[in-house]
Coordinates of C-alpha atoms and ligand atoms in Angstrom, one line a residue:
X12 CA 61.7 36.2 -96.1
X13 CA 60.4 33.1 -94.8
X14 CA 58.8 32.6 -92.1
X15 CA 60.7 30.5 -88.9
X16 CA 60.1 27.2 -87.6
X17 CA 60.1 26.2 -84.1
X18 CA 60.5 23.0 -82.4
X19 CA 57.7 23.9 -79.9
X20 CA 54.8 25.8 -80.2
X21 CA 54.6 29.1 -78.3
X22 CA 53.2 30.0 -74.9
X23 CA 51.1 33.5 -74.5
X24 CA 51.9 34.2 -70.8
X25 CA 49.3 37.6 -70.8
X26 CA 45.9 37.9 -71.7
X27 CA 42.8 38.5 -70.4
X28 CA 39.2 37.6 -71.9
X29 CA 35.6 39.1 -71.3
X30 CA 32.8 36.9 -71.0
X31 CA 29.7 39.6 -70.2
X32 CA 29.9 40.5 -66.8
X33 CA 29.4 43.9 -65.6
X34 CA 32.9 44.2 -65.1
X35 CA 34.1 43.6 -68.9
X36 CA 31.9 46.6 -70.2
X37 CA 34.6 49.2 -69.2
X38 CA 36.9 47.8 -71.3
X39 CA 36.9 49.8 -74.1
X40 CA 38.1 47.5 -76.3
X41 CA 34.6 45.8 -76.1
X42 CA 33.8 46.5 -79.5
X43 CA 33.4 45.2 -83.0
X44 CA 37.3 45.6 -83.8
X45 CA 38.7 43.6 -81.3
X46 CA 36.7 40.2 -79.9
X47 CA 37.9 39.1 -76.6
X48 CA 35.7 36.4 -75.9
X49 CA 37.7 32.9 -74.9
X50 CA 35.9 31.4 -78.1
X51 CA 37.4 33.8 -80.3
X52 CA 40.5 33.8 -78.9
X53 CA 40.8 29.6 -78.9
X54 CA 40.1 30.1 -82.4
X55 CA 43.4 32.4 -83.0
X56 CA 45.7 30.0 -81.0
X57 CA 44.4 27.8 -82.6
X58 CA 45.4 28.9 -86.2
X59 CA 49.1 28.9 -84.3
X60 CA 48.7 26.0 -83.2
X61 CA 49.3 27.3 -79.9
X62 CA 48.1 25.1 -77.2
X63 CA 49.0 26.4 -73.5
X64 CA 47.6 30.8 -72.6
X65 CA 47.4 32.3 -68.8
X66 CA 44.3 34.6 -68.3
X67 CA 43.2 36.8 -65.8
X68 CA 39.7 38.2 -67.0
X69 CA 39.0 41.5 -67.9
X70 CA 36.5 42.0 -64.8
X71 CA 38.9 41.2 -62.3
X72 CA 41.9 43.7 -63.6
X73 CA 39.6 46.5 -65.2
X74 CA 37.8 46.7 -61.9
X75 CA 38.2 46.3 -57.8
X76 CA 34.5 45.1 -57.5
X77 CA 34.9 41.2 -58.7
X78 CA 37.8 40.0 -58.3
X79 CA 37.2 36.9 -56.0
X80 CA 34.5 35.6 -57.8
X81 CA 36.3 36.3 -61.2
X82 CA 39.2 34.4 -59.9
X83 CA 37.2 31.4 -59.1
X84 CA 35.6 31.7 -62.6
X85 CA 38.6 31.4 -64.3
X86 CA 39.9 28.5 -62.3
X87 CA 37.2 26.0 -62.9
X88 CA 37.5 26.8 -66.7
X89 CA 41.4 25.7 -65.9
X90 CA 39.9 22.6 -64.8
X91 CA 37.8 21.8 -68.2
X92 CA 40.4 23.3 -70.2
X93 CA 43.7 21.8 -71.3
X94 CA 45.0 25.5 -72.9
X95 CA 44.0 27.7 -70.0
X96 CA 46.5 28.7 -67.2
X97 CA 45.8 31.7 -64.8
X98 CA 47.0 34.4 -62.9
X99 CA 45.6 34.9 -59.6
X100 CA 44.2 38.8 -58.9
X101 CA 45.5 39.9 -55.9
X102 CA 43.7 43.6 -54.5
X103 CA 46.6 44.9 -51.7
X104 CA 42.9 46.9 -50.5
X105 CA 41.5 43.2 -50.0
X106 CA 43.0 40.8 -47.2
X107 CA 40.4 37.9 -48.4
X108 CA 42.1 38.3 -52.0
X109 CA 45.2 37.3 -50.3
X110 CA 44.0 34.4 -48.7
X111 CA 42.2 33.4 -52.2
X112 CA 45.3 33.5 -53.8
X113 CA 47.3 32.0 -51.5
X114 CA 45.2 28.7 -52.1
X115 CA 45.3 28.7 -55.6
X116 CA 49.0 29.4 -56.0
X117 CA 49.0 25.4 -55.1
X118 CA 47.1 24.7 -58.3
X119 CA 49.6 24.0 -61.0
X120 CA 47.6 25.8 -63.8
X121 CA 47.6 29.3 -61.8
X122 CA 51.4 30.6 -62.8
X123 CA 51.7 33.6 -60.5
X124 CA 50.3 36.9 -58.8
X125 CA 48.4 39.4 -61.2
X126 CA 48.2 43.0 -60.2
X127 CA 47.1 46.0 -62.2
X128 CA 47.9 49.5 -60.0
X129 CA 46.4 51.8 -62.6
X130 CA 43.1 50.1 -62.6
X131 CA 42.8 49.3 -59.2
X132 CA 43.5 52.6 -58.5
X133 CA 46.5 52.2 -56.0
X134 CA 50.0 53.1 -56.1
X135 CA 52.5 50.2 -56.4
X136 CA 54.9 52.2 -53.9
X137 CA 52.5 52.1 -50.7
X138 CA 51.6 48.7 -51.1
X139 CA 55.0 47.1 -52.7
X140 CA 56.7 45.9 -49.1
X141 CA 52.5 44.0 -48.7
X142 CA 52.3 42.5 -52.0
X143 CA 56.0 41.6 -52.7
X144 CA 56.7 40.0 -49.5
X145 CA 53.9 37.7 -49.7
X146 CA 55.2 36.6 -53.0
X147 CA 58.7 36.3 -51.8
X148 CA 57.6 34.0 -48.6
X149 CA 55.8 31.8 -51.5
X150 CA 58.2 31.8 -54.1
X151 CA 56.0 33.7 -56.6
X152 CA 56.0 35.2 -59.9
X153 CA 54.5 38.5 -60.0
X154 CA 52.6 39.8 -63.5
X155 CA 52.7 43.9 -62.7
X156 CA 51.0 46.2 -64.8
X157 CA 53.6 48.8 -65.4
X158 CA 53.8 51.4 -62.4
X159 CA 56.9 53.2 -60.5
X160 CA 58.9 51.2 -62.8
X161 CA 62.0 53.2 -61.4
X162 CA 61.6 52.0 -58.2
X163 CA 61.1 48.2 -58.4
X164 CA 64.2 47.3 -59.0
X165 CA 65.0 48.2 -54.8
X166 CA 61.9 46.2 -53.9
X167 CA 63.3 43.5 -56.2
X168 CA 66.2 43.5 -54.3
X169 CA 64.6 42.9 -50.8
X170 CA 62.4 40.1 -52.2
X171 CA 65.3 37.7 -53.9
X172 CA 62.5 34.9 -53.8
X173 CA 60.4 36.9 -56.0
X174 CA 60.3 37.2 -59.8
X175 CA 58.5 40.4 -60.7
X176 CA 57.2 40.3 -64.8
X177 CA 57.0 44.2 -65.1
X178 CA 54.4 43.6 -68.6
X179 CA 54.1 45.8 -71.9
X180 CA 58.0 46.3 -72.8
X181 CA 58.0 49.6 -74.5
X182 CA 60.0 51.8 -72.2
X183 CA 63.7 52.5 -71.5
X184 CA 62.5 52.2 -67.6
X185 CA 61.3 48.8 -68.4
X186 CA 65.3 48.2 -69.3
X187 CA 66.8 49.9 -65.9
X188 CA 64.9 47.8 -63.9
X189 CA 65.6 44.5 -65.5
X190 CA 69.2 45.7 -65.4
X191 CA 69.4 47.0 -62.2
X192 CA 68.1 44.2 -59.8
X193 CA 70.8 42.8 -58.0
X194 CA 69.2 39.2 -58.2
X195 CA 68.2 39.4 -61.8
X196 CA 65.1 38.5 -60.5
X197 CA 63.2 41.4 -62.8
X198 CA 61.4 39.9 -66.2
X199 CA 59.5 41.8 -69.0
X200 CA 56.9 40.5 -71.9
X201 CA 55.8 41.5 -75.4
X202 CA 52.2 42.1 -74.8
X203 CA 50.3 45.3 -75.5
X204 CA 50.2 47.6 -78.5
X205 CA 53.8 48.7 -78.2
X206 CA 55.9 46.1 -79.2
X207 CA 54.7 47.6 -82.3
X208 CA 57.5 50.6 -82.4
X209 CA 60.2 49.7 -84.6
X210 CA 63.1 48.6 -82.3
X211 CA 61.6 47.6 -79.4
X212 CA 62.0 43.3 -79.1
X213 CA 65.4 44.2 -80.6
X214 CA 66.4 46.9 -78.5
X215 CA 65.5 44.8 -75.0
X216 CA 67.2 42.2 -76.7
X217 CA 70.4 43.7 -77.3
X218 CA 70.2 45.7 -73.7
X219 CA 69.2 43.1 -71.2
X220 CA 69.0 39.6 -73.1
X221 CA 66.1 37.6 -74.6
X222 CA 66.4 35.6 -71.5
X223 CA 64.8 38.2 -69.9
X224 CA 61.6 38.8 -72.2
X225 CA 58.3 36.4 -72.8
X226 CA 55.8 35.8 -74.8
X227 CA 52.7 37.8 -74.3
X228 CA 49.4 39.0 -76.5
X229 CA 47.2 41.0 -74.0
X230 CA 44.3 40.1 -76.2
X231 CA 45.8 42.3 -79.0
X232 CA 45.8 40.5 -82.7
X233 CA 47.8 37.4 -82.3
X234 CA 48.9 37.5 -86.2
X235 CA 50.9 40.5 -85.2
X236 CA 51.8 39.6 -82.0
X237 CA 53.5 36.2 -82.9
X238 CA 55.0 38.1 -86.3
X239 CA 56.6 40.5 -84.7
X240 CA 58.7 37.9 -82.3
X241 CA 59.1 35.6 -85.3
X242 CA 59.9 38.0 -88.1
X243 CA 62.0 40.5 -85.8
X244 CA 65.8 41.4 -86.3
X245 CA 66.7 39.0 -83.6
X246 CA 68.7 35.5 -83.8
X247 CA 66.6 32.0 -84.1
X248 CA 67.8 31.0 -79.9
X249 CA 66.9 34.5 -78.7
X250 CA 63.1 33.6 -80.7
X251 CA 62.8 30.4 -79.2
X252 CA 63.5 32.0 -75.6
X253 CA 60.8 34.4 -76.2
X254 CA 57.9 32.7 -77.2
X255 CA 58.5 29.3 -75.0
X256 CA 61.7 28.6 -73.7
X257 CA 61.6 31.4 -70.8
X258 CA 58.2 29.8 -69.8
X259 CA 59.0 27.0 -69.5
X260 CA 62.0 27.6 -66.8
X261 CA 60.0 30.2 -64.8
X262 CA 56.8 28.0 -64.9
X263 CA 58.4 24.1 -64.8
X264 CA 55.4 23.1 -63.0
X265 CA 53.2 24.4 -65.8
X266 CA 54.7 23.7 -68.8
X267 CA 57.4 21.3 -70.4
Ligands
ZN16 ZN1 47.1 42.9 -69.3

């Protein structure tokens, strides 16, 4: 087999990175098998020559307690750094995060909203009509932790402005709700350990399009992640819309 070669290089859309905070050290991944750190990780996109990665740190999605100042973090290192683009952490429990991010969805390296339910401890359901319609009003892209998958597809609906990325494809859920929103405005990406099962880039794929799926690592081992885009049982077009091409239309502003 031999390995594939692209006319761009690709675009991680999800990951997040620790750099020693009090925040980071509930992330049990903080350990000697997996390095998280933004130096390690330039490293790996590096060796793919991958040259363009939206964050949102580890601090601000495994916990509620520093998420402003976590944001702001992360932007100024947008400012030194060429390769780093950001998601903006939005708290529905915190009106000043929505002013926060409303600023800094001006800033052309921010791509979007960032919201993690399950470790924010909050269900999507009560707070979807707060957080969507701000993004539709703005024209946002939403990165969504997985939570009440079933239902987003009706919230979808009612925010046509909004594009909703519902992360980790791995479920048949994360297939209904792509395919059910009226506006097609429901997105999916790669990242996370379970676009290691067998069938899954293939499966989402074949059921809702590759037009539909992007490029993501969540921090997990870039050498499998990229692989298992690149060596899957999909065409050469449906690659290239996976690892960049999809980016690259939701995010014009970001990346060319
Ligand atoms: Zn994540």
């Amino acid at each position: 087999m031999q390995f594939p070669i692209f006319d761009r290089s690709a675009i991680d859309i999800h990951s997040h990175f620790n750099h020693g905070v009090p925040g980071d050290h509930i992330n049990p991944r903080f350990v000697g098998t997996s390095k998280n750190t933004l130096d390690f990780l330039k490293t790996e996109y590096d060796r793919f020559e991958i040259k363009e990665a939206a964050f949102s740190s580890y601090a601000a999605v495994l916990s509620s307690d520093y998420i402003k100042e976590e944001n702001v973090y992360l932007n100024d290192l947008t400012k030194e750094n060429d390769w780093l683009y950001q998601w903006a952490v939005l708290h529905p429990r915190q009106d000043d995060t929505f002013d926060q991010v409303e600023e800094m969805l001006d800033d052309p390296k921010v791509l979007g909203i960032k919201i993690h339910p399950y470790f924010h401890e909050y269900g999507i359901v009560e707070y979807a009509d707060k957080i969507f319609s701000f993004a539709n009003e703005r024209n946002a892209v939403v990165l969504m932790h997985p939570d009440a998958m079933e239902e987003m597809a009706r919230f979808a609906d009612k925010y046509p402005n909004m594009k909703l990325i519902i992360a980790h494809l791995s479920e048949e859920a994360h297939i209904n709700a792509i395919r059910d929103a009226k506006h097609g405005n429901i997105y999916t990406d790669t990242s996370g350990s379970l676009s290691a099962c067998n069938n899954v880039i293939e499966y989402g794929c074949e059921q809702v399009g590759s037009e539909k799926i992007l490029f993501g690592t969540d921090t997990y081992s870039l050498t499998f992640q990229y692989s298992r885009i690149a060596l899957a049982r999909i065409s050469h077009s449906e690659m290239e819309n996976i690892l960049y091409k999809n980016a690259i239309k939701m995010f014009p502003r970001a990346f060319k």
